[in-house]
Amino acid sequence: MKYDLHRHLDGELGTDALDPAARGEAEQWDRMVASFHREAPRGDAPVWLEQRVMAEIATLPERGPVRRALDWLTRPASVRLSPLAGALATAALVLAIVWMPNADETPIAPEADPVVYVQFVLEAPSATSVAVAGDFSDWEPAFALQDPDGDGVWSARVPVQPGVHAYMFLVNETSWQTDPNAGRYQDDGFGNRNAVLAVGASS
Amino acid sequence: MAPVERTDAQVVRDVLAGDRDAYRLLVRRYGDALHGHALRMSRNADEAADLVQRAFVQGFKRLHTCKDPDRVGAWLFRIAANLCKDHVRSRQRRRDVPLAPLADVVRGAADPEAEAQAAETRTRVWGALQALTPEQREAFVLKHVEGRSYEEIAAVMDLSVASLKMRVHRAREALKGLLQELA
């Protein structure tokens, strides 16, 4: 499926923006999606649900007061402050930091976000376009690979932050392909394998 | 003066403080939503009701782990959704995926032949949907069968919109492949 067709089904692209070949498929999908929506089984919860849930709960042992107190102490809670109290608390925190004795007076420059350029390569002689998408691009096929000499080897240098990243190639805007040369893979939970890339910080 | 309805967070607090009867308010508020999803995932009314009952009981047992009591509805939905996926997975493992009759689709048959063909198509399409992996089916059902927005699903399922889109895209690819196989 072309990426534009997905965008259409996601409501990001009108039918008019699709090429004629994709338009027919889009209309088929639109009809199918409409029928799913129309024919989906519907029904409220059965009237006995509440009764059965409460009956089953009634058989469960009670949580003792100690356990309840422990739950209360360990449960995250939100704290509400008026703007004035918030401002005073912030000011107090800033003053405490400013007046805190510092043994090492050497100023520390803020660290810039490190970025490492990674070379992605895919051999795809019959492809007309290749892009890479991964968690570093929010899974958008944002980085196009190039094959300037037409030898079927597509490549691109992509800025990636250090860490472990999953990625896939999108070939011809339609087909998601796993990098056959990745050293590691992970199951994406949907029957596909993502390639995995470990990027160390550049020194 | 009309009684002030307790918020979800208040109900959670009361239940955890020992007022277990207050839990019925959550069953009333979210029972239909959980049941609708379970029904669309399982396509079986008995199984859906059983799954929702289990979800609420499990929710009660683990209520003290709910980090955001204001959003306890979404938290319960996630419990039910996970139970539905496990259920679908075990059913697929047993290979006894029943194609539930489309009894809910009742319409006049002006053209019996066309209607029979349409019914066959519907059975084929819903059959393909049942053959998706549980995760693919969940993503597809939430987006295209329940007609929810990505933002809404992401909030309920505690996922980013980007990874959710990826799931739906892959579910569509898989469904298309299955439909081509079945054609």
PDB file of C-alpha atoms in Angstrom, chain B residues 16-178:
ATOM      1  CA  LEU B  16      -9.652   2.019  48.397  1.00  0.00           C
ATOM      2  CA  ALA B  17     -10.783   3.353  51.765  1.00  0.00           C
ATOM      3  CA  GLY B  18     -13.022   0.313  52.152  1.00  0.00           C
ATOM      4  CA  ASP B  19     -16.313   1.361  50.476  1.00  0.00           C
ATOM      5  CA  ARG B  20     -16.283  -1.469  47.956  1.00  0.00           C
ATOM      6  CA  ASP B  21     -19.921  -0.887  47.025  1.00  0.00           C
ATOM      7  CA  ALA B  22     -18.838   2.396  45.380  1.00  0.00           C
ATOM      8  CA  TYR B  23     -17.120   0.289  42.722  1.00  0.00           C
ATOM      9  CA  ARG B  24     -20.504  -0.325  41.106  1.00  0.00           C
ATOM     10  CA  LEU B  25     -20.443   3.294  39.931  1.00  0.00           C
ATOM     11  CA  LEU B  26     -17.401   2.497  37.769  1.00  0.00           C
ATOM     12  CA  VAL B  27     -19.136  -0.623  36.415  1.00  0.00           C
ATOM     13  CA  ARG B  28     -22.135   1.533  35.457  1.00  0.00           C
ATOM     14  CA  ARG B  29     -20.013   4.286  33.921  1.00  0.00           C
ATOM     15  CA  TYR B  30     -17.684   2.125  31.845  1.00  0.00           C
ATOM     16  CA  GLY B  31     -19.509  -1.188  31.426  1.00  0.00           C
ATOM     17  CA  ASP B  32     -20.952  -0.320  28.016  1.00  0.00           C
ATOM     18  CA  ALA B  33     -17.681   1.009  26.604  1.00  0.00           C
ATOM     19  CA  LEU B  34     -15.710  -2.035  27.720  1.00  0.00           C
ATOM     20  CA  HIS B  35     -18.414  -4.398  26.553  1.00  0.00           C
ATOM     21  CA  GLY B  36     -18.643  -2.743  23.116  1.00  0.00           C
ATOM     22  CA  HIS B  37     -14.925  -3.188  22.565  1.00  0.00           C
ATOM     23  CA  ALA B  38     -14.949  -6.785  23.833  1.00  0.00           C
ATOM     24  CA  LEU B  39     -17.855  -7.560  21.527  1.00  0.00           C
ATOM     25  CA  ARG B  40     -16.097  -6.130  18.490  1.00  0.00           C
ATOM     26  CA  MET B  41     -12.901  -8.002  19.338  1.00  0.00           C
ATOM     27  CA  SER B  42     -14.526 -11.360  20.070  1.00  0.00           C
ATOM     28  CA  ARG B  43     -17.739 -11.095  17.989  1.00  0.00           C
ATOM     29  CA  ASN B  44     -19.367 -13.289  20.582  1.00  0.00           C
ATOM     30  CA  ALA B  45     -21.806 -11.853  23.132  1.00  0.00           C
ATOM     31  CA  ASP B  46     -21.217 -14.494  25.831  1.00  0.00           C
ATOM     32  CA  GLU B  47     -17.450 -14.240  25.581  1.00  0.00           C
ATOM     33  CA  ALA B  48     -17.606 -10.434  25.570  1.00  0.00           C
ATOM     34  CA  ALA B  49     -19.671 -10.329  28.756  1.00  0.00           C
ATOM     35  CA  ASP B  50     -17.335 -12.804  30.445  1.00  0.00           C
ATOM     36  CA  LEU B  51     -14.276 -10.769  29.432  1.00  0.00           C
ATOM     37  CA  VAL B  52     -15.778  -7.545  30.775  1.00  0.00           C
ATOM     38  CA  GLN B  53     -16.702  -9.179  34.072  1.00  0.00           C
ATOM     39  CA  ARG B  54     -13.140 -10.446  34.426  1.00  0.00           C
ATOM     40  CA  ALA B  55     -11.777  -7.005  33.553  1.00  0.00           C
ATOM     41  CA  PHE B  56     -13.816  -5.290  36.264  1.00  0.00           C
ATOM     42  CA  VAL B  57     -12.884  -7.878  38.902  1.00  0.00           C
ATOM     43  CA  GLN B  58      -9.228  -7.627  37.942  1.00  0.00           C
ATOM     44  CA  GLY B  59      -9.524  -3.829  38.053  1.00  0.00           C
ATOM     45  CA  PHE B  60     -10.940  -4.006  41.555  1.00  0.00           C
ATOM     46  CA  LYS B  61      -8.100  -6.230  42.766  1.00  0.00           C
ATOM     47  CA  ARG B  62      -5.465  -3.918  41.309  1.00  0.00           C
ATOM     48  CA  LEU B  63      -7.182  -0.607  41.903  1.00  0.00           C
ATOM     49  CA  HIS B  64      -4.453   0.533  44.295  1.00  0.00           C
ATOM     50  CA  THR B  65      -2.010   0.459  41.350  1.00  0.00           C
ATOM     51  CA  CYS B  66      -4.069   2.906  39.253  1.00  0.00           C
ATOM     52  CA  LYS B  67      -1.744   5.895  38.982  1.00  0.00           C
ATOM     53  CA  ASP B  68      -4.264   8.408  37.696  1.00  0.00           C
ATOM     54  CA  PRO B  69      -7.664   7.870  39.363  1.00  0.00           C
ATOM     55  CA  ASP B  70      -9.151  10.695  37.279  1.00  0.00           C
ATOM     56  CA  ARG B  71      -8.604   8.462  34.253  1.00  0.00           C
ATOM     57  CA  VAL B  72      -9.652   5.180  35.815  1.00  0.00           C
ATOM     58  CA  GLY B  73     -11.982   4.594  32.842  1.00  0.00           C
ATOM     59  CA  ALA B  74      -9.041   4.466  30.428  1.00  0.00           C
ATOM     60  CA  TRP B  75      -7.153   2.277  32.889  1.00  0.00           C
ATOM     61  CA  LEU B  76     -10.048  -0.204  33.051  1.00  0.00           C
ATOM     62  CA  PHE B  77     -10.321  -0.105  29.258  1.00  0.00           C
ATOM     63  CA  ARG B  78      -6.668  -1.119  28.972  1.00  0.00           C
ATOM     64  CA  ILE B  79      -7.245  -4.082  31.312  1.00  0.00           C
ATOM     65  CA  ALA B  80     -10.232  -5.186  29.214  1.00  0.00           C
ATOM     66  CA  ALA B  81      -8.317  -4.643  25.949  1.00  0.00           C
ATOM     67  CA  ASN B  82      -5.438  -6.806  27.190  1.00  0.00           C
ATOM     68  CA  LEU B  83      -7.825  -9.557  28.255  1.00  0.00           C
ATOM     69  CA  CYS B  84      -9.466  -9.397  24.818  1.00  0.00           C
ATOM     70  CA  LYS B  85      -6.099  -9.751  23.086  1.00  0.00           C
ATOM     71  CA  ASP B  86      -5.138 -12.716  25.280  1.00  0.00           C
ATOM     72  CA  HIS B  87      -8.497 -14.279  24.573  1.00  0.00           C
ATOM     73  CA  VAL B  88      -8.153 -13.842  20.805  1.00  0.00           C
ATOM     74  CA  ARG B  89      -4.620 -15.211  20.962  1.00  0.00           C
ATOM     75  CA  SER B  90      -5.660 -18.353  22.833  1.00  0.00           C
ATOM     76  CA  ARG B  91      -8.604 -18.849  20.501  1.00  0.00           C
ATOM     77  CA  GLN B  92      -6.329 -18.578  17.474  1.00  0.00           C
ATOM     78  CA  ARG B  93      -3.908 -21.013  19.106  1.00  0.00           C
ATOM     79  CA  ARG B  94      -6.730 -23.500  19.493  1.00  0.00           C
ATOM     80  CA  ARG B  95      -7.600 -22.797  15.846  1.00  0.00           C
ATOM     81  CA  ASP B  96     -11.275 -22.655  16.670  1.00  0.00           C
ATOM     82  CA  VAL B  97     -11.956 -19.202  15.343  1.00  0.00           C
ATOM     83  CA  PRO B  98     -15.702 -19.204  14.871  1.00  0.00           C
ATOM     84  CA  LEU B  99     -17.032 -16.925  12.211  1.00  0.00           C
ATOM     85  CA  ALA B 100     -19.892 -15.485  14.140  1.00  0.00           C
ATOM     86  CA  PRO B 101     -23.023 -15.194  12.054  1.00  0.00           C
ATOM     87  CA  LEU B 102     -23.712 -11.678  10.976  1.00  0.00           C
ATOM     88  CA  ALA B 103     -27.092 -11.787  12.589  1.00  0.00           C
ATOM     89  CA  ASP B 104     -26.757  -8.162  13.549  1.00  0.00           C
ATOM     90  CA  VAL B 105     -26.772  -7.217   9.890  1.00  0.00           C
ATOM     91  CA  VAL B 106     -30.400  -7.356   8.975  1.00  0.00           C
ATOM     92  CA  ARG B 107     -31.659  -5.604   5.937  1.00  0.00           C
ATOM     93  CA  GLY B 108     -34.245  -6.051   3.254  1.00  0.00           C
ATOM     94  CA  ALA B 109     -33.145  -8.184   0.343  1.00  0.00           C
ATOM     95  CA  ALA B 110     -34.432  -6.268  -2.644  1.00  0.00           C
ATOM     96  CA  ASP B 111     -32.089  -8.184  -4.889  1.00  0.00           C
ATOM     97  CA  PRO B 112     -31.495 -11.622  -3.324  1.00  0.00           C
ATOM     98  CA  GLU B 113     -28.545 -12.426  -5.583  1.00  0.00           C
ATOM     99  CA  ALA B 114     -26.769  -9.146  -4.860  1.00  0.00           C
ATOM    100  CA  GLU B 115     -27.559  -9.498  -1.190  1.00  0.00           C
ATOM    101  CA  ALA B 116     -26.103 -13.025  -1.118  1.00  0.00           C
ATOM    102  CA  GLN B 117     -22.951 -11.765  -2.813  1.00  0.00           C
ATOM    103  CA  ALA B 118     -22.698  -8.853  -0.383  1.00  0.00           C
ATOM    104  CA  ALA B 119     -23.141 -11.254   2.547  1.00  0.00           C
ATOM    105  CA  GLU B 120     -20.364 -13.455   1.208  1.00  0.00           C
ATOM    106  CA  THR B 121     -18.076 -10.440   0.890  1.00  0.00           C
ATOM    107  CA  ARG B 122     -18.909  -9.357   4.424  1.00  0.00           C
ATOM    108  CA  THR B 123     -18.143 -12.825   5.783  1.00  0.00           C
ATOM    109  CA  ARG B 124     -14.841 -12.885   3.889  1.00  0.00           C
ATOM    110  CA  VAL B 125     -13.814  -9.449   5.133  1.00  0.00           C
ATOM    111  CA  TRP B 126     -14.774 -10.110   8.740  1.00  0.00           C
ATOM    112  CA  GLY B 127     -13.057 -13.500   8.497  1.00  0.00           C
ATOM    113  CA  ALA B 128      -9.854 -11.787   7.384  1.00  0.00           C
ATOM    114  CA  LEU B 129     -10.155  -9.395  10.309  1.00  0.00           C
ATOM    115  CA  GLN B 130     -10.387 -12.362  12.671  1.00  0.00           C
ATOM    116  CA  ALA B 131      -7.217 -13.808  11.201  1.00  0.00           C
ATOM    117  CA  LEU B 132      -5.111 -10.745  12.059  1.00  0.00           C
ATOM    118  CA  THR B 133      -2.832 -10.990  15.061  1.00  0.00           C
ATOM    119  CA  PRO B 134      -4.548  -9.803  18.273  1.00  0.00           C
ATOM    120  CA  GLU B 135      -2.507  -6.590  18.304  1.00  0.00           C
ATOM    121  CA  GLN B 136      -3.266  -5.838  14.656  1.00  0.00           C
ATOM    122  CA  ARG B 137      -6.922  -6.557  15.207  1.00  0.00           C
ATOM    123  CA  GLU B 138      -7.055  -4.314  18.259  1.00  0.00           C
ATOM    124  CA  ALA B 139      -5.443  -1.404  16.391  1.00  0.00           C
ATOM    125  CA  PHE B 140      -7.702  -1.871  13.367  1.00  0.00           C
ATOM    126  CA  VAL B 141     -10.869  -2.313  15.441  1.00  0.00           C
ATOM    127  CA  LEU B 142     -10.236   0.805  17.507  1.00  0.00           C
ATOM    128  CA  LYS B 143      -9.481   2.912  14.435  1.00  0.00           C
ATOM    129  CA  HIS B 144     -11.798   1.631  11.733  1.00  0.00           C
ATOM    130  CA  VAL B 145     -14.526  -0.398  13.414  1.00  0.00           C
ATOM    131  CA  GLU B 146     -15.045   1.821  16.448  1.00  0.00           C
ATOM    132  CA  GLY B 147     -14.129   4.907  14.419  1.00  0.00           C
ATOM    133  CA  ARG B 148     -11.990   6.548  17.117  1.00  0.00           C
ATOM    134  CA  SER B 149      -9.402   9.229  16.418  1.00  0.00           C
ATOM    135  CA  TYR B 150      -5.713   8.467  16.817  1.00  0.00           C
ATOM    136  CA  GLU B 151      -5.496  10.954  19.668  1.00  0.00           C
ATOM    137  CA  GLU B 152      -8.349   9.263  21.510  1.00  0.00           C
ATOM    138  CA  ILE B 153      -6.901   5.775  21.060  1.00  0.00           C
ATOM    139  CA  ALA B 154      -3.418   6.921  22.041  1.00  0.00           C
ATOM    140  CA  ALA B 155      -4.777   8.421  25.253  1.00  0.00           C
ATOM    141  CA  VAL B 156      -6.735   5.295  26.117  1.00  0.00           C
ATOM    142  CA  MET B 157      -4.004   2.840  25.213  1.00  0.00           C
ATOM    143  CA  ASP B 158      -1.174   4.933  26.629  1.00  0.00           C
ATOM    144  CA  LEU B 159       0.731   4.957  23.339  1.00  0.00           C
ATOM    145  CA  SER B 160       2.193   7.705  21.191  1.00  0.00           C
ATOM    146  CA  VAL B 161       0.185   8.689  18.118  1.00  0.00           C
ATOM    147  CA  ALA B 162       3.186   7.872  15.918  1.00  0.00           C
ATOM    148  CA  SER B 163       3.565   4.284  17.099  1.00  0.00           C
ATOM    149  CA  LEU B 164      -0.178   3.808  16.997  1.00  0.00           C
ATOM    150  CA  LYS B 165      -0.300   4.949  13.366  1.00  0.00           C
ATOM    151  CA  MET B 166       2.432   2.463  12.582  1.00  0.00           C
ATOM    152  CA  ARG B 167       0.340  -0.302  14.134  1.00  0.00           C
ATOM    153  CA  VAL B 168      -2.732   0.646  12.123  1.00  0.00           C
ATOM    154  CA  HIS B 169      -0.703   0.892   8.906  1.00  0.00           C
ATOM    155  CA  ARG B 170       0.680  -2.576   9.434  1.00  0.00           C
ATOM    156  CA  ALA B 171      -2.745  -3.935  10.291  1.00  0.00           C
ATOM    157  CA  ARG B 172      -4.060  -2.553   6.978  1.00  0.00           C
ATOM    158  CA  GLU B 173      -1.165  -4.114   5.068  1.00  0.00           C
ATOM    159  CA  ALA B 174      -1.829  -7.458   6.746  1.00  0.00           C
ATOM    160  CA  LEU B 175      -5.558  -7.246   6.096  1.00  0.00           C
ATOM    161  CA  LYS B 176      -4.976  -6.437   2.453  1.00  0.00           C
ATOM    162  CA  GLY B 177      -2.651  -9.446   2.158  1.00  0.00           C
ATOM    163  CA  LEU B 178      -5.206 -11.724   3.816  1.00  0.00           C
TER     164      LEU B 178
END
